[in-house]
Amino acid sequence: MAGDRLPRKVMDAKKLASLLRGGPGGPLVIDSRSFVEYNSCHVLSSVNICCSKLVKRRLQQGKVTIAELIQPATRSQVDATEPQDVVVYDQSTRDASVLAADSFLSILLSKLDGCFDSVAILTGGFATFSSCFPGLCEGKPATLPSMSLSQPCLPVPSVGLTRILPHLYLGSQKDVLNKDLMTQNGISYVLNASNSCPKPDFICESRFMRIPINDNYCEKLLPWLDKSIEF
């Protein structure tokens, strides 16, 4: 099941569209683009394994598994021991043989080969599929960015926690002060990037770290990077 497979299996946009229209029981579709691209628009019911240097490094080092990356985004358990067709796409790749061995997509495909019997790449990626079958894509409409600086400690509406990686979440002051929400997601450490947002009473001092900065484009995060990683 594991190992390199030559030539790499491919699937064209028409075939994937047919499988998606067939209802439940279709392939597991994985979007390997960035979170921003995925959130903007993606293939219907696809899950995102975010293309980032951090995820790439953790995959290479074996510090995160495919199951850990896929499971939170799926509605049901993914059992790699059961036959499961997987289709992976990026933005526009047509030929997997030209991918660099150390590219994110190559590494992801290799890891998927070790978990699933059938892994194919979508020919032409999202660009081709979305142009041929826009009705089988979904996403959020683009919005104009706000010109004002964010103020995290003001009582602004919150959309809730955002899962960045397994065991890593991004949230607001309102989220971190919600004990039930924190407990529900198993969050027991808080890295606070503010000058004044309070420490939750239910988080002990040893599990709370403050980076005393304001939330604006002038602040420098690099001096705090090493301490944050150690924390």
PDB file of C-alpha atoms in Angstrom, residues 11-218:
ATOM      1  CA  MET A  11      -8.452  11.988 -12.295  1.00  0.00           C
ATOM      2  CA  ASP A  12      -9.932  14.564 -14.623  1.00  0.00           C
ATOM      3  CA  ALA A  13     -12.509  17.173 -13.656  1.00  0.00           C
ATOM      4  CA  LYS A  14     -15.355  15.400 -15.453  1.00  0.00           C
ATOM      5  CA  LYS A  15     -14.778  12.139 -13.582  1.00  0.00           C
ATOM      6  CA  LEU A  16     -14.620  13.864 -10.195  1.00  0.00           C
ATOM      7  CA  ALA A  17     -17.799  15.801 -10.967  1.00  0.00           C
ATOM      8  CA  SER A  18     -19.568  12.540 -11.780  1.00  0.00           C
ATOM      9  CA  LEU A  19     -18.450  10.977  -8.492  1.00  0.00           C
ATOM     10  CA  LEU A  20     -19.536  14.011  -6.472  1.00  0.00           C
ATOM     11  CA  ARG A  21     -22.957  13.962  -8.106  1.00  0.00           C
ATOM     12  CA  GLY A  22     -23.263  10.309  -7.172  1.00  0.00           C
ATOM     13  CA  GLY A  23     -23.847  11.249  -3.548  1.00  0.00           C
ATOM     14  CA  PRO A  24     -22.430   9.569  -0.415  1.00  0.00           C
ATOM     15  CA  GLY A  25     -19.735   6.963  -0.822  1.00  0.00           C
ATOM     16  CA  GLY A  26     -17.617   9.049  -3.160  1.00  0.00           C
ATOM     17  CA  PRO A  27     -13.898   9.751  -2.822  1.00  0.00           C
ATOM     18  CA  LEU A  28     -12.264  11.715  -0.048  1.00  0.00           C
ATOM     19  CA  VAL A  29     -11.310  14.991  -1.750  1.00  0.00           C
ATOM     20  CA  ILE A  30      -8.351  16.868  -0.275  1.00  0.00           C
ATOM     21  CA  ASP A  31      -7.559  20.504  -1.033  1.00  0.00           C
ATOM     22  CA  SER A  32      -3.819  21.093  -0.570  1.00  0.00           C
ATOM     23  CA  ARG A  33      -3.905  24.856  -1.090  1.00  0.00           C
ATOM     24  CA  SER A  34      -3.556  27.521   1.570  1.00  0.00           C
ATOM     25  CA  PHE A  35      -6.318  28.081   4.107  1.00  0.00           C
ATOM     26  CA  VAL A  36      -7.126  31.469   2.546  1.00  0.00           C
ATOM     27  CA  GLU A  37      -7.552  29.940  -0.923  1.00  0.00           C
ATOM     28  CA  TYR A  38      -9.635  27.082   0.467  1.00  0.00           C
ATOM     29  CA  ASN A  39     -11.828  29.390   2.511  1.00  0.00           C
ATOM     30  CA  SER A  40     -12.448  31.580  -0.520  1.00  0.00           C
ATOM     31  CA  CYS A  41     -13.686  28.705  -2.691  1.00  0.00           C
ATOM     32  CA  HIS A  42     -13.131  24.948  -2.904  1.00  0.00           C
ATOM     33  CA  VAL A  43     -14.511  21.732  -4.343  1.00  0.00           C
ATOM     34  CA  LEU A  44     -17.765  20.710  -2.679  1.00  0.00           C
ATOM     35  CA  SER A  45     -17.206  18.660   0.517  1.00  0.00           C
ATOM     36  CA  SER A  46     -13.416  18.743   0.181  1.00  0.00           C
ATOM     37  CA  VAL A  47     -11.211  18.980   3.270  1.00  0.00           C
ATOM     38  CA  ASN A  48      -8.220  21.261   3.561  1.00  0.00           C
ATOM     39  CA  ILE A  49      -4.709  20.137   4.446  1.00  0.00           C
ATOM     40  CA  CYS A  50      -3.188  23.578   4.505  1.00  0.00           C
ATOM     41  CA  CYS A  51      -0.149  24.189   2.303  1.00  0.00           C
ATOM     42  CA  SER A  52       2.278  25.806   4.739  1.00  0.00           C
ATOM     43  CA  LYS A  53       5.919  25.494   5.747  1.00  0.00           C
ATOM     44  CA  LEU A  54       4.887  24.417   9.242  1.00  0.00           C
ATOM     45  CA  VAL A  55       2.596  21.599   8.104  1.00  0.00           C
ATOM     46  CA  LYS A  56       5.173  20.505   5.528  1.00  0.00           C
ATOM     47  CA  ARG A  57       7.935  20.324   8.134  1.00  0.00           C
ATOM     48  CA  ARG A  58       5.765  18.441  10.614  1.00  0.00           C
ATOM     49  CA  LEU A  59       4.770  15.926   7.936  1.00  0.00           C
ATOM     50  CA  GLN A  60       8.410  15.401   6.968  1.00  0.00           C
ATOM     51  CA  GLN A  61       9.440  14.916  10.597  1.00  0.00           C
ATOM     52  CA  GLY A  62       6.521  12.615  11.362  1.00  0.00           C
ATOM     53  CA  LYS A  63       5.230  14.953  14.070  1.00  0.00           C
ATOM     54  CA  VAL A  64       1.707  14.990  12.655  1.00  0.00           C
ATOM     55  CA  THR A  65      -0.235  12.218  10.953  1.00  0.00           C
ATOM     56  CA  ILE A  66      -2.541  12.349   7.971  1.00  0.00           C
ATOM     57  CA  ALA A  67      -5.397  11.221  10.217  1.00  0.00           C
ATOM     58  CA  GLU A  68      -4.785  14.144  12.589  1.00  0.00           C
ATOM     59  CA  LEU A  69      -4.901  16.590   9.688  1.00  0.00           C
ATOM     60  CA  ILE A  70      -7.984  15.112   8.048  1.00  0.00           C
ATOM     61  CA  GLN A  71     -10.171  13.976  10.928  1.00  0.00           C
ATOM     62  CA  PRO A  72     -11.247  17.340  12.430  1.00  0.00           C
ATOM     63  CA  ALA A  73     -12.512  18.541   9.041  1.00  0.00           C
ATOM     64  CA  THR A  74     -14.581  15.457   8.199  1.00  0.00           C
ATOM     65  CA  ARG A  75     -18.066  14.704   9.453  1.00  0.00           C
ATOM     66  CA  SER A  76     -17.290  11.033  10.072  1.00  0.00           C
ATOM     67  CA  GLN A  77     -14.366   8.848  11.024  1.00  0.00           C
ATOM     68  CA  VAL A  78     -11.859   8.174   8.248  1.00  0.00           C
ATOM     69  CA  ASP A  79     -10.613   4.599   8.495  1.00  0.00           C
ATOM     70  CA  ALA A  80      -7.482   4.058   6.414  1.00  0.00           C
ATOM     71  CA  THR A  81      -7.840   0.281   6.865  1.00  0.00           C
ATOM     72  CA  GLU A  82     -11.015   0.358   4.753  1.00  0.00           C
ATOM     73  CA  PRO A  83     -10.897   0.838   0.956  1.00  0.00           C
ATOM     74  CA  GLN A  84     -11.025   4.563   0.297  1.00  0.00           C
ATOM     75  CA  ASP A  85     -10.368   6.503  -2.894  1.00  0.00           C
ATOM     76  CA  VAL A  86      -8.592   9.807  -2.345  1.00  0.00           C
ATOM     77  CA  VAL A  87      -8.365  12.698  -4.801  1.00  0.00           C
ATOM     78  CA  VAL A  88      -5.922  15.534  -4.111  1.00  0.00           C
ATOM     79  CA  TYR A  89      -5.759  18.883  -5.841  1.00  0.00           C
ATOM     80  CA  ASP A  90      -3.779  22.103  -5.688  1.00  0.00           C
ATOM     81  CA  GLN A  91      -4.409  25.234  -7.718  1.00  0.00           C
ATOM     82  CA  SER A  92      -3.388  24.141 -11.212  1.00  0.00           C
ATOM     83  CA  THR A  93      -0.975  21.175 -11.395  1.00  0.00           C
ATOM     84  CA  ARG A  94      -1.552  19.044 -14.479  1.00  0.00           C
ATOM     85  CA  ASP A  95       1.364  16.621 -14.258  1.00  0.00           C
ATOM     86  CA  ALA A  96       2.542  15.289 -10.889  1.00  0.00           C
ATOM     87  CA  SER A  97       5.764  13.999 -12.447  1.00  0.00           C
ATOM     88  CA  VAL A  98       7.094  17.548 -12.759  1.00  0.00           C
ATOM     89  CA  LEU A  99       6.641  18.318  -9.059  1.00  0.00           C
ATOM     90  CA  ALA A 100       9.810  18.825  -7.043  1.00  0.00           C
ATOM     91  CA  ALA A 101      10.429  16.008  -4.573  1.00  0.00           C
ATOM     92  CA  ASP A 102      10.472  18.460  -1.667  1.00  0.00           C
ATOM     93  CA  SER A 103       7.322  20.326  -2.698  1.00  0.00           C
ATOM     94  CA  PHE A 104       4.379  20.312  -0.312  1.00  0.00           C
ATOM     95  CA  LEU A 105       2.163  18.405  -2.745  1.00  0.00           C
ATOM     96  CA  SER A 106       4.795  15.697  -3.350  1.00  0.00           C
ATOM     97  CA  ILE A 107       5.286  15.162   0.377  1.00  0.00           C
ATOM     98  CA  LEU A 108       1.538  15.099   0.992  1.00  0.00           C
ATOM     99  CA  LEU A 109       0.962  12.570  -1.800  1.00  0.00           C
ATOM    100  CA  SER A 110       3.714  10.348  -0.415  1.00  0.00           C
ATOM    101  CA  LYS A 111       2.180  10.393   3.067  1.00  0.00           C
ATOM    102  CA  LEU A 112      -1.280   9.674   1.665  1.00  0.00           C
ATOM    103  CA  ASP A 113       0.124   6.712  -0.284  1.00  0.00           C
ATOM    104  CA  GLY A 114       1.136   5.237   3.047  1.00  0.00           C
ATOM    105  CA  CYS A 115      -2.425   5.479   4.374  1.00  0.00           C
ATOM    106  CA  PHE A 116      -4.746   4.786   1.453  1.00  0.00           C
ATOM    107  CA  ASP A 117      -4.880   2.245  -1.372  1.00  0.00           C
ATOM    108  CA  SER A 118      -5.868   4.672  -4.107  1.00  0.00           C
ATOM    109  CA  VAL A 119      -4.556   8.242  -4.264  1.00  0.00           C
ATOM    110  CA  ALA A 120      -5.033  10.319  -7.412  1.00  0.00           C
ATOM    111  CA  ILE A 121      -4.242  13.902  -8.329  1.00  0.00           C
ATOM    112  CA  LEU A 122      -6.891  16.070  -9.980  1.00  0.00           C
ATOM    113  CA  THR A 123      -5.653  17.095 -13.417  1.00  0.00           C
ATOM    114  CA  GLY A 124      -5.516  20.862 -13.738  1.00  0.00           C
ATOM    115  CA  GLY A 125      -6.289  21.353 -10.068  1.00  0.00           C
ATOM    116  CA  PHE A 126      -8.928  23.688  -8.728  1.00  0.00           C
ATOM    117  CA  ALA A 127      -8.492  26.160 -11.574  1.00  0.00           C
ATOM    118  CA  THR A 128      -9.701  23.660 -14.162  1.00  0.00           C
ATOM    119  CA  PHE A 129     -12.406  22.095 -12.003  1.00  0.00           C
ATOM    120  CA  SER A 130     -13.940  25.398 -10.894  1.00  0.00           C
ATOM    121  CA  SER A 131     -14.055  26.727 -14.446  1.00  0.00           C
ATOM    122  CA  CYS A 132     -15.797  23.569 -15.707  1.00  0.00           C
ATOM    123  CA  PHE A 133     -18.069  22.886 -12.731  1.00  0.00           C
ATOM    124  CA  PRO A 134     -18.653  26.075 -10.706  1.00  0.00           C
ATOM    125  CA  GLY A 135     -21.853  24.577  -9.305  1.00  0.00           C
ATOM    126  CA  LEU A 136     -19.805  21.896  -7.541  1.00  0.00           C
ATOM    127  CA  CYS A 137     -17.711  24.462  -5.684  1.00  0.00           C
ATOM    128  CA  GLU A 138     -18.475  26.283  -2.469  1.00  0.00           C
ATOM    129  CA  GLY A 139     -16.914  29.001  -0.352  1.00  0.00           C
ATOM    130  CA  LYS A 140     -17.297  32.396   1.218  1.00  0.00           C
ATOM    131  CA  PRO A 141     -17.645  35.592  -0.828  1.00  0.00           C
ATOM    132  CA  ALA A 142     -14.639  37.860  -0.750  1.00  0.00           C
ATOM    133  CA  THR A 143     -14.922  40.874   1.529  1.00  0.00           C
ATOM    134  CA  LEU A 144     -12.989  44.094   1.505  1.00  0.00           C
ATOM    135  CA  PRO A 145     -10.419  44.282   4.311  1.00  0.00           C
ATOM    136  CA  SER A 146     -11.046  46.803   7.041  1.00  0.00           C
ATOM    137  CA  MET A 147      -8.804  49.838   6.963  1.00  0.00           C
ATOM    138  CA  SER A 148      -8.841  50.230  10.742  1.00  0.00           C
ATOM    139  CA  LEU A 149      -6.546  48.463  13.171  1.00  0.00           C
ATOM    140  CA  SER A 150      -8.092  45.633  15.146  1.00  0.00           C
ATOM    141  CA  GLN A 151      -8.721  46.123  18.851  1.00  0.00           C
ATOM    142  CA  PRO A 152      -8.797  42.614  20.385  1.00  0.00           C
ATOM    143  CA  CYS A 153      -9.796  43.718  23.881  1.00  0.00           C
ATOM    144  CA  LEU A 154     -12.886  45.615  22.787  1.00  0.00           C
ATOM    145  CA  PRO A 155     -16.273  43.835  22.900  1.00  0.00           C
ATOM    146  CA  VAL A 156     -16.408  43.082  19.173  1.00  0.00           C
ATOM    147  CA  PRO A 157     -18.403  40.148  17.735  1.00  0.00           C
ATOM    148  CA  SER A 158     -16.506  36.847  17.701  1.00  0.00           C
ATOM    149  CA  VAL A 159     -16.875  34.047  15.172  1.00  0.00           C
ATOM    150  CA  GLY A 160     -15.416  31.531  17.610  1.00  0.00           C
ATOM    151  CA  LEU A 161     -12.233  29.521  17.716  1.00  0.00           C
ATOM    152  CA  THR A 162     -10.303  28.779  14.538  1.00  0.00           C
ATOM    153  CA  ARG A 163      -8.365  25.511  14.450  1.00  0.00           C
ATOM    154  CA  ILE A 164      -4.915  26.122  12.937  1.00  0.00           C
ATOM    155  CA  LEU A 165      -3.292  22.744  13.626  1.00  0.00           C
ATOM    156  CA  PRO A 166      -4.063  19.775  15.852  1.00  0.00           C
ATOM    157  CA  HIS A 167      -3.898  21.176  19.399  1.00  0.00           C
ATOM    158  CA  LEU A 168      -3.443  24.775  18.135  1.00  0.00           C
ATOM    159  CA  TYR A 169      -6.304  27.279  18.028  1.00  0.00           C
ATOM    160  CA  LEU A 170      -6.680  30.992  17.336  1.00  0.00           C
ATOM    161  CA  GLY A 171      -9.314  32.854  19.297  1.00  0.00           C
ATOM    162  CA  SER A 172     -10.401  36.140  20.829  1.00  0.00           C
ATOM    163  CA  GLN A 173     -10.510  37.408  24.408  1.00  0.00           C
ATOM    164  CA  LYS A 174     -14.149  36.347  24.558  1.00  0.00           C
ATOM    165  CA  ASP A 175     -13.211  32.809  23.506  1.00  0.00           C
ATOM    166  CA  VAL A 176     -10.409  32.399  26.035  1.00  0.00           C
ATOM    167  CA  LEU A 177     -12.600  33.582  28.918  1.00  0.00           C
ATOM    168  CA  ASN A 178     -15.257  31.007  28.033  1.00  0.00           C
ATOM    169  CA  LYS A 179     -14.355  28.072  30.299  1.00  0.00           C
ATOM    170  CA  ASP A 180     -16.862  25.693  28.709  1.00  0.00           C
ATOM    171  CA  LEU A 181     -15.542  26.419  25.217  1.00  0.00           C
ATOM    172  CA  MET A 182     -11.934  25.957  26.324  1.00  0.00           C
ATOM    173  CA  THR A 183     -12.724  22.693  28.113  1.00  0.00           C
ATOM    174  CA  GLN A 184     -14.747  21.388  25.191  1.00  0.00           C
ATOM    175  CA  ASN A 185     -11.755  21.836  22.874  1.00  0.00           C
ATOM    176  CA  GLY A 186      -9.205  20.540  25.389  1.00  0.00           C
ATOM    177  CA  ILE A 187      -7.330  23.849  25.575  1.00  0.00           C
ATOM    178  CA  SER A 188      -5.229  24.209  28.711  1.00  0.00           C
ATOM    179  CA  TYR A 189      -2.474  26.634  27.619  1.00  0.00           C
ATOM    180  CA  VAL A 190      -2.912  30.258  26.544  1.00  0.00           C
ATOM    181  CA  LEU A 191      -0.447  32.402  24.590  1.00  0.00           C
ATOM    182  CA  ASN A 192      -1.814  35.939  24.913  1.00  0.00           C
ATOM    183  CA  ALA A 193      -0.659  38.586  22.433  1.00  0.00           C
ATOM    184  CA  SER A 194      -1.816  41.786  24.130  1.00  0.00           C
ATOM    185  CA  ASN A 195      -0.905  44.348  26.755  1.00  0.00           C
ATOM    186  CA  SER A 196      -4.069  44.180  28.780  1.00  0.00           C
ATOM    187  CA  CYS A 197      -6.346  41.222  28.011  1.00  0.00           C
ATOM    188  CA  PRO A 198      -6.809  39.385  31.339  1.00  0.00           C
ATOM    189  CA  LYS A 199      -5.657  35.888  32.211  1.00  0.00           C
ATOM    190  CA  PRO A 200      -8.576  33.472  32.622  1.00  0.00           C
ATOM    191  CA  ASP A 201      -9.081  32.513  36.275  1.00  0.00           C
ATOM    192  CA  PHE A 202      -9.187  28.814  35.383  1.00  0.00           C
ATOM    193  CA  ILE A 203      -5.755  28.886  33.658  1.00  0.00           C
ATOM    194  CA  CYS A 204      -2.811  28.643  36.057  1.00  0.00           C
ATOM    195  CA  GLU A 205       0.182  30.978  35.773  1.00  0.00           C
ATOM    196  CA  SER A 206       2.490  28.261  34.439  1.00  0.00           C
ATOM    197  CA  ARG A 207       0.136  27.690  31.502  1.00  0.00           C
ATOM    198  CA  PHE A 208      -0.277  31.342  30.574  1.00  0.00           C
ATOM    199  CA  MET A 209       2.198  33.471  28.656  1.00  0.00           C
ATOM    200  CA  ARG A 210       1.744  37.089  27.641  1.00  0.00           C
ATOM    201  CA  ILE A 211       3.447  38.761  24.693  1.00  0.00           C
ATOM    202  CA  PRO A 212       3.049  42.456  25.597  1.00  0.00           C
ATOM    203  CA  ILE A 213       2.299  43.943  22.191  1.00  0.00           C
ATOM    204  CA  ASN A 214      -0.485  45.889  20.526  1.00  0.00           C
ATOM    205  CA  ASP A 215      -2.389  44.335  17.644  1.00  0.00           C
ATOM    206  CA  ASN A 216      -1.130  46.440  14.755  1.00  0.00           C
ATOM    207  CA  TYR A 217       1.262  46.290  11.825  1.00  0.00           C
ATOM    208  CA  CYS A 218       4.021  48.227  13.637  1.00  0.00           C
TER     209      CYS A 218
END
